[in-house]
Amino acid sequence: MAKLNIELIPCLTDNYAYLVYDADEGVCAVVDPSEPEPVRNALAGRGLHLTHILNTHHHFDHTGGNLPLKDEFGAVIVGPEKDRDRIPGIDIGVSEEALWQLGTHTARILEIPAHTRAHIAFAFENDKAVFTGDTLFAMGCGRLFEGTPQMMWNSLSKLMRLEGNMAVYCGHEYTLNNGRFALTLEPGNEHLQWRVAEVQRLREKNLPTIPSAIELERMTNPFLRPNSPEIRATLGMGNATDVEVFAEMRRRKDAF
Ligand SMILES: [Zn+2]
Protein backbone atom coordinates (compact mmCIF):
# COMPACT_ATOMS: atom_id res chain seq x y z
CA MET A 1 0.00 0.00 0.00
CA ALA A 2 1.23 3.46 -0.86
CA LYS A 3 1.87 5.96 1.85
CA LEU A 4 -0.74 8.37 3.15
CA ASN A 5 0.91 11.74 3.70
CA ILE A 6 -0.46 14.07 6.33
CA GLU A 7 0.54 17.72 6.60
CA LEU A 8 -0.64 20.34 9.00
CA ILE A 9 -1.97 23.70 7.75
CA PRO A 10 -2.32 26.45 10.38
CA CYS A 11 -5.53 28.46 9.85
CA LEU A 12 -7.13 31.46 11.56
CA THR A 13 -5.65 32.00 15.05
CA ASP A 14 -5.17 28.50 16.42
CA ASN A 15 -7.00 26.12 14.06
CA TYR A 16 -5.36 23.29 12.15
CA ALA A 17 -6.56 21.91 8.86
CA TYR A 18 -4.74 18.88 7.45
CA LEU A 19 -3.80 17.81 3.95
CA VAL A 20 -4.19 14.05 3.62
CA TYR A 21 -2.90 12.73 0.33
CA ASP A 22 -1.46 9.89 -1.70
CA ALA A 23 0.19 11.44 -4.75
CA ASP A 24 0.64 8.05 -6.47
CA GLU A 25 -3.11 7.48 -6.35
CA GLY A 26 -3.98 11.09 -7.21
CA VAL A 27 -6.12 11.62 -4.11
CA CYS A 28 -5.85 14.61 -1.80
CA ALA A 29 -8.25 15.57 0.97
CA VAL A 30 -8.29 18.47 3.37
CA VAL A 31 -9.70 17.93 6.85
CA ASP A 32 -11.68 20.83 8.39
CA PRO A 33 -10.63 23.77 6.20
CA SER A 34 -11.34 26.89 8.27
CA GLU A 35 -10.58 29.19 5.36
CA PRO A 36 -9.55 28.65 1.73
CA GLU A 37 -6.34 30.66 1.39
CA PRO A 38 -3.86 28.65 3.50
CA VAL A 39 -5.21 25.43 1.94
CA ARG A 40 -4.82 26.82 -1.57
CA ASN A 41 -1.23 27.83 -0.79
CA ALA A 42 -0.39 24.43 0.69
CA LEU A 43 -1.77 22.66 -2.39
CA ALA A 44 0.06 24.93 -4.82
CA GLY A 45 3.34 24.53 -2.93
CA ARG A 46 3.14 20.76 -3.34
CA GLY A 47 1.61 20.63 -6.83
CA LEU A 48 -1.50 18.87 -5.51
CA HIS A 49 -5.10 18.97 -6.73
CA LEU A 50 -7.78 18.82 -4.05
CA THR A 51 -10.19 15.90 -4.55
CA HIS A 52 -12.02 15.76 -1.17
CA ILE A 53 -13.00 17.89 1.81
CA LEU A 54 -13.63 16.06 5.10
CA ASN A 55 -15.54 17.75 7.93
CA THR A 56 -15.63 16.49 11.52
CA HIS A 57 -18.42 18.91 12.52
CA HIS A 58 -20.36 21.92 11.36
CA HIS A 59 -18.65 24.80 13.21
CA PHE A 60 -17.60 27.59 10.87
CA ASP A 61 -13.93 27.41 11.86
CA HIS A 62 -13.95 23.85 10.43
CA THR A 63 -16.10 24.39 7.33
CA GLY A 64 -15.45 28.00 6.27
CA GLY A 65 -13.32 26.82 3.33
CA ASN A 66 -15.84 24.27 2.03
CA LEU A 67 -17.68 26.26 -0.61
CA PRO A 68 -14.79 28.27 -2.08
CA LEU A 69 -12.56 25.16 -2.28
CA LYS A 70 -15.35 23.04 -3.76
CA ASP A 71 -15.97 25.78 -6.30
CA GLU A 72 -12.33 26.00 -7.26
CA PHE A 73 -11.37 22.31 -7.34
CA GLY A 74 -14.66 20.46 -7.71
CA ALA A 75 -13.78 18.62 -4.49
CA VAL A 76 -16.30 16.18 -3.00
CA ILE A 77 -17.41 17.13 0.54
CA VAL A 78 -17.79 14.35 3.12
CA GLY A 79 -19.29 14.99 6.56
CA PRO A 80 -21.66 13.73 9.24
CA GLU A 81 -24.92 12.49 7.72
CA LYS A 82 -26.77 13.50 10.90
CA ASP A 83 -25.69 17.13 10.35
CA ARG A 84 -26.29 17.25 6.60
CA ASP A 85 -28.26 20.49 6.97
CA ARG A 86 -25.41 22.30 8.71
CA ILE A 87 -22.44 21.20 6.54
CA PRO A 88 -22.02 23.69 3.67
CA GLY A 89 -21.94 21.94 0.26
CA ILE A 90 -22.03 18.39 1.64
CA ASP A 91 -22.09 15.62 -1.03
CA ILE A 92 -21.61 12.44 1.00
CA GLY A 93 -23.02 11.94 4.51
CA VAL A 94 -21.35 9.25 6.62
CA SER A 95 -22.51 7.54 9.81
CA GLU A 96 -21.21 5.29 12.59
CA GLU A 97 -18.99 2.42 11.38
CA ALA A 98 -19.18 3.47 7.73
CA LEU A 99 -15.99 2.76 5.81
CA TRP A 100 -15.03 5.63 3.56
CA GLN A 101 -12.27 5.30 0.97
CA LEU A 102 -9.67 7.87 0.02
CA GLY A 103 -8.15 5.92 -2.88
CA THR A 104 -7.06 2.63 -1.31
CA HIS A 105 -6.93 4.18 2.18
CA THR A 106 -9.86 3.35 4.43
CA ALA A 107 -11.30 5.63 7.10
CA ARG A 108 -13.67 4.11 9.63
CA ILE A 109 -16.23 6.66 10.76
CA LEU A 110 -16.82 7.05 14.49
CA GLU A 111 -19.74 9.11 15.76
CA ILE A 112 -18.42 11.05 18.75
CA PRO A 113 -21.14 13.53 19.74
CA ALA A 114 -21.20 16.13 22.57
CA HIS A 115 -19.15 19.09 21.30
CA THR A 116 -21.80 19.06 18.58
CA ARG A 117 -24.60 16.52 18.38
CA ALA A 118 -23.29 14.92 15.15
CA HIS A 119 -19.50 15.24 15.48
CA ILE A 120 -17.53 12.45 13.78
CA ALA A 121 -13.94 11.21 13.66
CA PHE A 122 -12.15 9.80 10.61
CA ALA A 123 -10.03 6.84 11.77
CA PHE A 124 -7.53 5.68 9.13
CA GLU A 125 -6.65 2.56 11.08
CA ASN A 126 -4.23 0.98 8.58
CA ASP A 127 -2.49 4.33 8.17
CA LYS A 128 -2.40 4.87 11.96
CA ALA A 129 -4.06 8.29 12.00
CA VAL A 130 -7.29 9.62 13.48
CA PHE A 131 -8.81 13.06 12.96
CA THR A 132 -10.68 14.00 16.11
CA GLY A 133 -11.83 17.59 15.37
CA ASP A 134 -12.91 19.37 18.55
CA THR A 135 -13.71 16.24 20.57
CA LEU A 136 -10.29 14.95 21.68
CA PHE A 137 -7.50 17.52 21.93
CA ALA A 138 -3.91 16.98 23.02
CA MET A 139 -4.33 16.74 26.84
CA GLY A 140 -7.86 18.12 26.55
CA CYS A 141 -11.36 17.70 25.17
CA GLY A 142 -13.92 19.96 23.50
CA ARG A 143 -16.58 22.01 25.21
CA LEU A 144 -20.03 20.45 25.58
CA PHE A 145 -22.03 22.72 23.29
CA GLU A 146 -24.65 20.18 22.19
CA GLY A 147 -24.27 17.23 24.53
CA THR A 148 -24.01 15.97 28.09
CA PRO A 149 -20.97 14.83 30.10
CA GLN A 150 -22.18 11.23 29.70
CA MET A 151 -22.30 11.68 25.93
CA MET A 152 -18.76 13.12 25.81
CA TRP A 153 -17.45 10.40 28.09
CA ASN A 154 -18.86 7.75 25.74
CA SER A 155 -17.31 9.54 22.75
CA LEU A 156 -13.89 9.80 24.39
CA SER A 157 -14.09 6.18 25.51
CA LYS A 158 -14.69 5.14 21.90
CA LEU A 159 -11.54 7.00 20.81
CA MET A 160 -9.57 5.49 23.69
CA ARG A 161 -10.29 2.02 22.34
CA LEU A 162 -8.32 2.78 19.15
CA GLU A 163 -4.82 1.35 18.87
CA GLY A 164 -2.32 3.13 21.08
CA ASN A 165 0.10 3.89 18.25
CA MET A 166 -2.44 5.81 16.18
CA ALA A 167 -1.47 9.46 15.66
CA VAL A 168 -4.10 11.95 16.84
CA TYR A 169 -4.76 15.05 14.72
CA CYS A 170 -7.08 17.52 16.43
CA GLY A 171 -8.67 20.82 15.44
CA HIS A 172 -6.80 23.38 17.55
CA GLU A 173 -3.43 24.23 19.09
CA TYR A 174 -4.68 24.32 22.69
CA THR A 175 -2.05 21.96 24.03
CA LEU A 176 -0.05 24.20 26.39
CA ASN A 177 -3.13 25.59 28.12
CA ASN A 178 -4.57 22.08 28.35
CA GLY A 179 -1.33 20.81 29.87
CA ARG A 180 -1.26 23.57 32.48
CA PHE A 181 -4.81 22.70 33.46
CA ALA A 182 -3.95 18.98 33.59
CA LEU A 183 -1.11 19.72 36.04
CA THR A 184 -3.58 21.34 38.45
CA LEU A 185 -5.40 17.99 38.66
CA GLU A 186 -2.54 15.50 38.51
CA PRO A 187 0.71 17.27 39.44
CA GLY A 188 2.40 13.97 40.37
CA ASN A 189 1.95 12.38 36.93
CA GLU A 190 5.53 12.14 35.61
CA HIS A 191 4.47 11.52 32.01
CA LEU A 192 2.38 14.68 32.24
CA GLN A 193 5.23 16.74 33.73
CA TRP A 194 7.58 15.58 30.98
CA ARG A 195 5.04 16.26 28.27
CA VAL A 196 4.13 19.77 29.42
CA ALA A 197 7.84 20.67 29.53
CA GLU A 198 8.24 19.36 25.98
CA VAL A 199 5.15 21.23 24.77
CA GLN A 200 6.46 24.41 26.34
CA ARG A 201 9.74 24.03 24.42
CA LEU A 202 7.85 23.55 21.15
CA ARG A 203 5.54 26.52 21.69
CA GLU A 204 8.44 28.81 22.59
CA LYS A 205 9.70 28.11 19.06
CA ASN A 206 6.17 28.54 17.70
CA LEU A 207 6.15 24.89 16.58
CA PRO A 208 3.01 22.72 16.52
CA THR A 209 2.45 20.11 19.23
CA ILE A 210 0.39 17.93 16.89
CA PRO A 211 0.13 15.03 16.24
CA SER A 212 -0.32 13.35 19.55
CA ALA A 213 -0.92 9.60 19.91
CA ILE A 214 -3.71 7.60 21.54
CA GLU A 215 -1.38 5.99 24.08
CA LEU A 216 0.17 9.33 25.04
CA GLU A 217 -3.32 10.74 25.59
CA ARG A 218 -4.26 7.78 27.80
CA MET A 219 -1.22 8.56 29.95
CA THR A 220 -1.52 12.35 30.17
CA ASN A 221 -5.00 13.60 29.25
CA PRO A 222 -7.02 14.10 32.47
CA PHE A 223 -10.32 13.79 30.59
CA LEU A 224 -9.37 10.20 29.73
CA ARG A 225 -8.24 9.51 33.30
CA PRO A 226 -11.21 10.06 35.66
CA ASN A 227 -10.21 6.82 37.42
CA SER A 228 -6.81 8.27 38.40
CA PRO A 229 -6.52 8.18 42.23
CA GLU A 230 -4.56 11.44 42.19
CA ILE A 231 -7.20 13.27 40.12
CA ARG A 232 -9.95 11.93 42.40
CA ALA A 233 -8.02 13.06 45.47
CA THR A 234 -7.50 16.54 44.00
CA LEU A 235 -11.23 16.82 43.36
CA GLY A 236 -12.26 15.15 46.63
CA MET A 237 -14.32 12.69 44.59
CA GLY A 238 -12.98 9.33 45.74
CA ASN A 239 -16.24 7.44 45.34
CA ALA A 240 -17.78 9.20 42.37
CA THR A 241 -18.41 7.55 39.00
CA ASP A 242 -16.10 8.18 36.06
CA VAL A 243 -18.76 10.36 34.43
CA GLU A 244 -19.17 12.48 37.57
CA VAL A 245 -15.41 13.01 37.78
CA PHE A 246 -15.27 13.79 34.07
CA ALA A 247 -18.11 16.32 34.41
CA GLU A 248 -16.37 18.10 37.30
CA MET A 249 -13.10 18.34 35.32
CA ARG A 250 -14.96 19.76 32.33
CA ARG A 251 -16.71 22.33 34.56
CA ARG A 252 -13.39 23.43 36.03
CA LYS A 253 -11.76 23.66 32.60
CA ASP A 254 -14.58 25.94 31.38
CA ALA A 255 -13.51 28.40 34.09
CA PHE A 256 -9.72 27.85 33.85
ZN1 LIG B 1 -16.01 23.18 17.13
JSON list of C-alpha atoms in Angstrom, two decimals, residues 15 26-27 33 36 46 57 62 72 79 85 105 111 140 150 159 162 171 177 191-192 194 206 217 219 230-231 252-253:
[
{"chain": "A", "resi": 15, "resn": "ASN", "atom": "CA", "xyz": [-7.00, 26.12, 14.06]},
{"chain": "A", "resi": 26, "resn": "GLY", "atom": "CA", "xyz": [-3.98, 11.09, -7.21]},
{"chain": "A", "resi": 27, "resn": "VAL", "atom": "CA", "xyz": [-6.12, 11.62, -4.11]},
{"chain": "A", "resi": 33, "resn": "PRO", "atom": "CA", "xyz": [-10.63, 23.77, 6.20]},
{"chain": "A", "resi": 36, "resn": "PRO", "atom": "CA", "xyz": [-9.55, 28.65, 1.73]},
{"chain": "A", "resi": 46, "resn": "ARG", "atom": "CA", "xyz": [3.14, 20.76, -3.34]},
{"chain": "A", "resi": 57, "resn": "HIS", "atom": "CA", "xyz": [-18.42, 18.91, 12.52]},
{"chain": "A", "resi": 62, "resn": "HIS", "atom": "CA", "xyz": [-13.95, 23.85, 10.43]},
{"chain": "A", "resi": 72, "resn": "GLU", "atom": "CA", "xyz": [-12.33, 26.00, -7.26]},
{"chain": "A", "resi": 79, "resn": "GLY", "atom": "CA", "xyz": [-19.29, 14.99, 6.56]},
{"chain": "A", "resi": 85, "resn": "ASP", "atom": "CA", "xyz": [-28.26, 20.49, 6.97]},
{"chain": "A", "resi": 105, "resn": "HIS", "atom": "CA", "xyz": [-6.93, 4.18, 2.18]},
{"chain": "A", "resi": 111, "resn": "GLU", "atom": "CA", "xyz": [-19.74, 9.11, 15.76]},
{"chain": "A", "resi": 140, "resn": "GLY", "atom": "CA", "xyz": [-7.86, 18.12, 26.55]},
{"chain": "A", "resi": 150, "resn": "GLN", "atom": "CA", "xyz": [-22.18, 11.23, 29.70]},
{"chain": "A", "resi": 159, "resn": "LEU", "atom": "CA", "xyz": [-11.54, 7.00, 20.81]},
{"chain": "A", "resi": 162, "resn": "LEU", "atom": "CA", "xyz": [-8.32, 2.78, 19.15]},
{"chain": "A", "resi": 171, "resn": "GLY", "atom": "CA", "xyz": [-8.67, 20.82, 15.44]},
{"chain": "A", "resi": 177, "resn": "ASN", "atom": "CA", "xyz": [-3.13, 25.59, 28.12]},
{"chain": "A", "resi": 191, "resn": "HIS", "atom": "CA", "xyz": [4.47, 11.52, 32.01]},
{"chain": "A", "resi": 192, "resn": "LEU", "atom": "CA", "xyz": [2.38, 14.68, 32.24]},
{"chain": "A", "resi": 194, "resn": "TRP", "atom": "CA", "xyz": [7.58, 15.58, 30.98]},
{"chain": "A", "resi": 206, "resn": "ASN", "atom": "CA", "xyz": [6.17, 28.54, 17.70]},
{"chain": "A", "resi": 217, "resn": "GLU", "atom": "CA", "xyz": [-3.32, 10.74, 25.59]},
{"chain": "A", "resi": 219, "resn": "MET", "atom": "CA", "xyz": [-1.22, 8.56, 29.95]},
{"chain": "A", "resi": 230, "resn": "GLU", "atom": "CA", "xyz": [-4.56, 11.44, 42.19]},
{"chain": "A", "resi": 231, "resn": "ILE", "atom": "CA", "xyz": [-7.20, 13.27, 40.12]},
{"chain": "A", "resi": 252, "resn": "ARG", "atom": "CA", "xyz": [-13.39, 23.43, 36.03]},
{"chain": "A", "resi": 253, "resn": "LYS", "atom": "CA", "xyz": [-11.76, 23.66, 32.60]}
]
